[in-house]
XYZ file of C-alpha atoms in Angstrom:
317
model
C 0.000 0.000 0.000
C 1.142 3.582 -0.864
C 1.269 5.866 2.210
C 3.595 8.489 1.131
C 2.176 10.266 -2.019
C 4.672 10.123 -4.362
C 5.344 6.671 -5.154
C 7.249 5.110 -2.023
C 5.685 1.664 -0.944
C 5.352 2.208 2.809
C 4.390 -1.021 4.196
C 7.633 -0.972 6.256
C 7.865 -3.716 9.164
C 7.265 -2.268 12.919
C 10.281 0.737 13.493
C 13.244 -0.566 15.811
C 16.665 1.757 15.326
C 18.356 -1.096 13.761
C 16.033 -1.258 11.018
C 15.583 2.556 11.236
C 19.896 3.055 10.223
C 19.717 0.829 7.403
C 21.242 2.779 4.306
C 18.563 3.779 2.350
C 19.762 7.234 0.379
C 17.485 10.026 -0.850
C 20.057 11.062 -4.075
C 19.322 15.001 -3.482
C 20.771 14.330 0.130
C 23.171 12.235 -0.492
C 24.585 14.598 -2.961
C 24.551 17.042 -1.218
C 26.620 15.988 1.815
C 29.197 14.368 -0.083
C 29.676 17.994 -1.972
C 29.529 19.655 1.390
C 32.177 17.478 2.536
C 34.301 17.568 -0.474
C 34.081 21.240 -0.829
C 35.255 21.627 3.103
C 38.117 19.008 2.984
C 39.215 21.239 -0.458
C 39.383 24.231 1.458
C 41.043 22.743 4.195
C 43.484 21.267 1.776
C 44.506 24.601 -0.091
C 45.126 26.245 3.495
C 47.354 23.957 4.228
C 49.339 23.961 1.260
C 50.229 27.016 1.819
C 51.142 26.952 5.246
C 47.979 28.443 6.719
C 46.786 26.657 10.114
C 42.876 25.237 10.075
C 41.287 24.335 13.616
C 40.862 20.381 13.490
C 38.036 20.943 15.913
C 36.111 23.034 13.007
C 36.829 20.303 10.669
C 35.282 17.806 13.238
C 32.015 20.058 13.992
C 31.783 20.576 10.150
C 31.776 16.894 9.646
C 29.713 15.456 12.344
C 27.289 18.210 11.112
C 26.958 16.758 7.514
C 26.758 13.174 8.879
C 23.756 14.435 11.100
C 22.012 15.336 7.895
C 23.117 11.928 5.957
C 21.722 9.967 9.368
C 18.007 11.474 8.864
C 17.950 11.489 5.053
C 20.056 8.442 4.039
C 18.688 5.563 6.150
C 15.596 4.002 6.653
C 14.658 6.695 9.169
C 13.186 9.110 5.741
C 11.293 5.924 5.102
C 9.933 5.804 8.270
C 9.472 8.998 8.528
C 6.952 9.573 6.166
C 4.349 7.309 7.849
C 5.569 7.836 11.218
C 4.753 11.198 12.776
C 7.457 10.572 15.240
C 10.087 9.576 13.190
C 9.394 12.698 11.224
C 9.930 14.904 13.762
C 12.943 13.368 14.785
C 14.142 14.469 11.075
C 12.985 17.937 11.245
C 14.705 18.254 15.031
C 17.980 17.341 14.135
C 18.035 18.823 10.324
C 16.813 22.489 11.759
C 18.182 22.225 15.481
C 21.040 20.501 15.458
C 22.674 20.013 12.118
C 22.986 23.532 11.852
C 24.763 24.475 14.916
C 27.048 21.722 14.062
C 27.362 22.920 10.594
C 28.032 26.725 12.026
C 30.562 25.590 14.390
C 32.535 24.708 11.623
C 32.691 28.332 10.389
C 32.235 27.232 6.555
C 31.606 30.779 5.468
C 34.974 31.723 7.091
C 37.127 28.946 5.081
C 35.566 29.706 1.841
C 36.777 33.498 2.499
C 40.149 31.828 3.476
C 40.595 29.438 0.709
C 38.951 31.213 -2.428
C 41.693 32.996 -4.989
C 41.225 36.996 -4.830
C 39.984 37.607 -8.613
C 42.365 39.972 -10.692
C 41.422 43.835 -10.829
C 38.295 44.105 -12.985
C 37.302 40.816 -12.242
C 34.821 39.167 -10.155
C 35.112 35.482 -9.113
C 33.641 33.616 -6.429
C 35.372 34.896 -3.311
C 34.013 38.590 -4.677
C 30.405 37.353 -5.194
C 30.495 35.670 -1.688
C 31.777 38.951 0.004
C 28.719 40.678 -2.372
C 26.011 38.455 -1.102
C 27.386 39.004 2.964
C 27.003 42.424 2.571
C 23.753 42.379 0.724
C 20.584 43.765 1.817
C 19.330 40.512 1.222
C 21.378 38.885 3.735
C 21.021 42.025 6.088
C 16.959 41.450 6.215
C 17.286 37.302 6.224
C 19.623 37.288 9.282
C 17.572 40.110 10.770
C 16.517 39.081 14.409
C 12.672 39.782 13.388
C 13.019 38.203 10.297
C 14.715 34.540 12.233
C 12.752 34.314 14.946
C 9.347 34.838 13.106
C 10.406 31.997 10.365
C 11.688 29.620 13.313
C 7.989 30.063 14.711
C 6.129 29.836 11.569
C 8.100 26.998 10.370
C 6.173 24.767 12.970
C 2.919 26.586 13.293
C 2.261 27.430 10.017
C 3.366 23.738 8.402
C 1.837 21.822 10.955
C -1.220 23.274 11.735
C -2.474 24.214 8.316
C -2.964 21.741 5.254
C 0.811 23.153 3.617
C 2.192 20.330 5.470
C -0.028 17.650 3.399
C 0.358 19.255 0.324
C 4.332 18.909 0.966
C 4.167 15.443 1.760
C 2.394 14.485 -1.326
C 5.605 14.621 -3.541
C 8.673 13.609 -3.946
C 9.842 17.284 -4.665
C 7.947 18.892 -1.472
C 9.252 16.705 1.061
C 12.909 17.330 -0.227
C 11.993 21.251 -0.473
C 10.632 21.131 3.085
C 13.871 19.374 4.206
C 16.047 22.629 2.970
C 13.517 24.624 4.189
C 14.290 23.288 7.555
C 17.763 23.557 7.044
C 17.804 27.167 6.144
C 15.443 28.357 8.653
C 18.356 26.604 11.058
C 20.990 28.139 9.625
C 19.780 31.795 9.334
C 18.191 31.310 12.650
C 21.489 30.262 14.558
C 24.116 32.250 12.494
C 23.668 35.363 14.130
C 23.789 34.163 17.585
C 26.156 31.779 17.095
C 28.813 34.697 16.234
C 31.419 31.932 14.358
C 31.442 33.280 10.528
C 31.556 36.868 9.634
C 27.655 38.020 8.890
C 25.766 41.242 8.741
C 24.674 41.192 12.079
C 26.800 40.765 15.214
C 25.102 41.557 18.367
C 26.957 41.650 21.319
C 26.937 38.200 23.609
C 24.130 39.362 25.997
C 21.898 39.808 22.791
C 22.663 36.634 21.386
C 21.247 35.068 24.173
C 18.257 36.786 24.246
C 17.621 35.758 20.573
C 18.080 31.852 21.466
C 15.595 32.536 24.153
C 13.309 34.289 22.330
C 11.840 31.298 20.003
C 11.964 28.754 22.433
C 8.980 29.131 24.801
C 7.483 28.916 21.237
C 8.727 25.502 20.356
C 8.188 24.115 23.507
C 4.485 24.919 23.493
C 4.413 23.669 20.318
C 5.391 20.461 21.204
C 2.871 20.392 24.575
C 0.215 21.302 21.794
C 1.192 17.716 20.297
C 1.600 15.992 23.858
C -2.149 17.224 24.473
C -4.046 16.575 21.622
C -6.991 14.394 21.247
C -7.399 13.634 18.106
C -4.496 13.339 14.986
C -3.709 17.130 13.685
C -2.060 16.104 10.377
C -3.748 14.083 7.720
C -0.762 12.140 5.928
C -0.644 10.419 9.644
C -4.422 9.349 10.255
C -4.179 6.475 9.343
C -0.468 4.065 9.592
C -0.044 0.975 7.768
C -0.669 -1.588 9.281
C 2.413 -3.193 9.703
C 3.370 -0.650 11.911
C 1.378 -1.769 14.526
C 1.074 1.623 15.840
C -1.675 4.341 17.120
C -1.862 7.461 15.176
C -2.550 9.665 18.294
C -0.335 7.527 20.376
C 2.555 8.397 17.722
C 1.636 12.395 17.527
C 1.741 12.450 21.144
C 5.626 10.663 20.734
C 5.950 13.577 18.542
C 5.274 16.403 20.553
C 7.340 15.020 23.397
C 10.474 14.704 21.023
C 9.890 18.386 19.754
C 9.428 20.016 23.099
C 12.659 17.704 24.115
C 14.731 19.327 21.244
C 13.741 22.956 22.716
C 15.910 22.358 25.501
C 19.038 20.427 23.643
C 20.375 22.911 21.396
C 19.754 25.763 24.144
C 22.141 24.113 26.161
C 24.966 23.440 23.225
C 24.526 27.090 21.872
C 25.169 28.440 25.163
C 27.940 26.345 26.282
C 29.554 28.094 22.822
C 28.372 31.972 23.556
C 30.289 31.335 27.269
C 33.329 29.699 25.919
C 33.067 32.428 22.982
C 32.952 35.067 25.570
C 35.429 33.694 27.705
C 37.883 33.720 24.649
C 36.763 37.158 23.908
C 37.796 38.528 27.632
C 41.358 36.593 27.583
C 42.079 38.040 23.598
C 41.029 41.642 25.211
C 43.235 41.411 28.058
C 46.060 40.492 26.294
C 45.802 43.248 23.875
C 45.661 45.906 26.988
C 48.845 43.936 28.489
C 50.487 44.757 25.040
C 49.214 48.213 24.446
C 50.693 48.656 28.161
C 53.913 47.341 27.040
C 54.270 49.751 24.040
C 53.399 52.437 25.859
C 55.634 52.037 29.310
C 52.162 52.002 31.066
C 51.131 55.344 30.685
C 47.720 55.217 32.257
C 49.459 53.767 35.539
C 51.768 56.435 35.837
C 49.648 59.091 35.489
C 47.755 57.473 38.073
C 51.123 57.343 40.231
C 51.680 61.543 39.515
C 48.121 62.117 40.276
C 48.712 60.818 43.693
C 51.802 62.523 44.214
C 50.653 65.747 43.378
C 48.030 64.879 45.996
C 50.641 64.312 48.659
C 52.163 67.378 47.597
C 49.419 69.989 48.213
C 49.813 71.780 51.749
C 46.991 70.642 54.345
C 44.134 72.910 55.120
């Protein structure tokens, strides 16, 4: 029987994880994160020929972040996901939530400045076009604080309470195109806040955090919405094969609970980053004064010392 609207057979046997990892790729995916990867490990590559260091631990965050996409999209866990409500939102968690901070941490944006040849005077090449687009007023309204937050909100709201979401599912093209979408909304969401690769906005730490905040309480009643429902909200999940053996309501409620779960997890990982970020910040501005002080035989403290002097000097009252 066809459950998934655009040609998948979908009588899959009851979901256990081993069955779930299977390799099972979606080609647009899988494309796509061998590119990514191949594209990073070049950059890192032409760096290193010519003597310029790389952070290992960007390469590492870069990577892991890819293979978070391949996990969800090339194994069994897309098939299951698109007759298990659950399973689903386990995919859209990890491709909007957590692949992205991954993928950030890696400071891609920040290689490809690094590793791209300047273009020759009166030419434009890709380094020049990236630099274009960064300072566009494209990018300035996309990474916008008011733009981020109200996509990361309507990006659950608006897909999964209205029929869009249905409509989506029903081909092969809309599920992949919801999938970016997800990814994007992650990325522009997270890039601001997460401060890594230059960007049009750069608020200071303090407002960083209040951006993560800010979306959320949103997500989290979003996925008590789910928990409390009586009845099944989305139509491509009524009604589970069979073989599943599962309850449609029993499986939204799963749902919710791994959605309001996901609030907390990359709260937690984007803040541990802002404090180390900050804590970085402090020790690189410290060290500057120490060497301004240097240069300068420590001007500030001796006027300090002459100021009290001339204090000692003056004749009591």
């Amino acid at each position: 029987m066809d459950h998934s609207g655009h040609g998948m057979t979908m009588d899959l046997p009851p979901f256990t994880l081993g069955r779930a990892l299977e390799f099972s790729p979606d080609l647009f995916f899988l494309i796509g994160c061998v590119a990514g990867l191949g594209l990073y490990g070049w950059g890192v590559a032409r760096l290193r020929k010519r003597g310029d260091a790389w952070p290992v631990s960007r390469t590492v965050f870069f990577a892991v972040g890819v293979l978070s996409i391949a996990l969800v999209m090339c194994t069994k866990l897309n098939d299951y996901g698109m007759v298990m409500f659950s399973v689903h939102m386990v995919q859209h968690m990890v491709i909007s939530m957590l692949s992205p901070i991954l993928l950030l941490l890696g400071a891609p944006v920040t290689l490809a400045l690094r590793a791209l040849p300047v273009a020759g005077r009166g030419s434009t090449g890709p380094r020049e076009l990236l630099l274009k687009l960064l300072h566009s007023r494209y990018m300035r309204i996309i990474t916008h604080p008011a733009f981020t937050i109200s996509m990361f909100i309507a990006s659950l709201y608006g897909l999964y309470f209205t029929p869009l979401f249905d409509t989506l599912m029903g081909s092969k093209a809309g599920h992949i195109g919801m999938m970016v979408h997800f990814l994007m909304v992650g990325l522009v969401f997270f890039w601001p806040i997460m401060g890594v690769d230059p960007g049009p906005h750069r608020p200071g730490y303090v407002m960083r955090m209040l951006e993560l905040f800010a979306g959320m309480p949103f997500h989290a009643f979003f996925g008590i919405a789910m928990m409390m429902a009586t009845e099944p909200l989305v139509e491509v999940y009524k009604n589970p094969p069979a073989s599943l053996g599962i309850d449609a309501l029993t499986d939204q409620n799963a749902a919710g609970g791994i959605a309001w779960a996901f609030s907390e997890i990359p709260s937690v990982l984007v803040l541990i980053a802002l404090v180390y970020q900050w804590y970085h910040s402090e020790q690189r501005q410290a060290v500057r004064k120490d060497r301004q002080a240097d240069r300068d035989g420590d001007k500030e403290l001796e006027a300090y010392n002459a100021y009290l002097a001339s204090l000692q000097g003056r004749p009591s009252q």
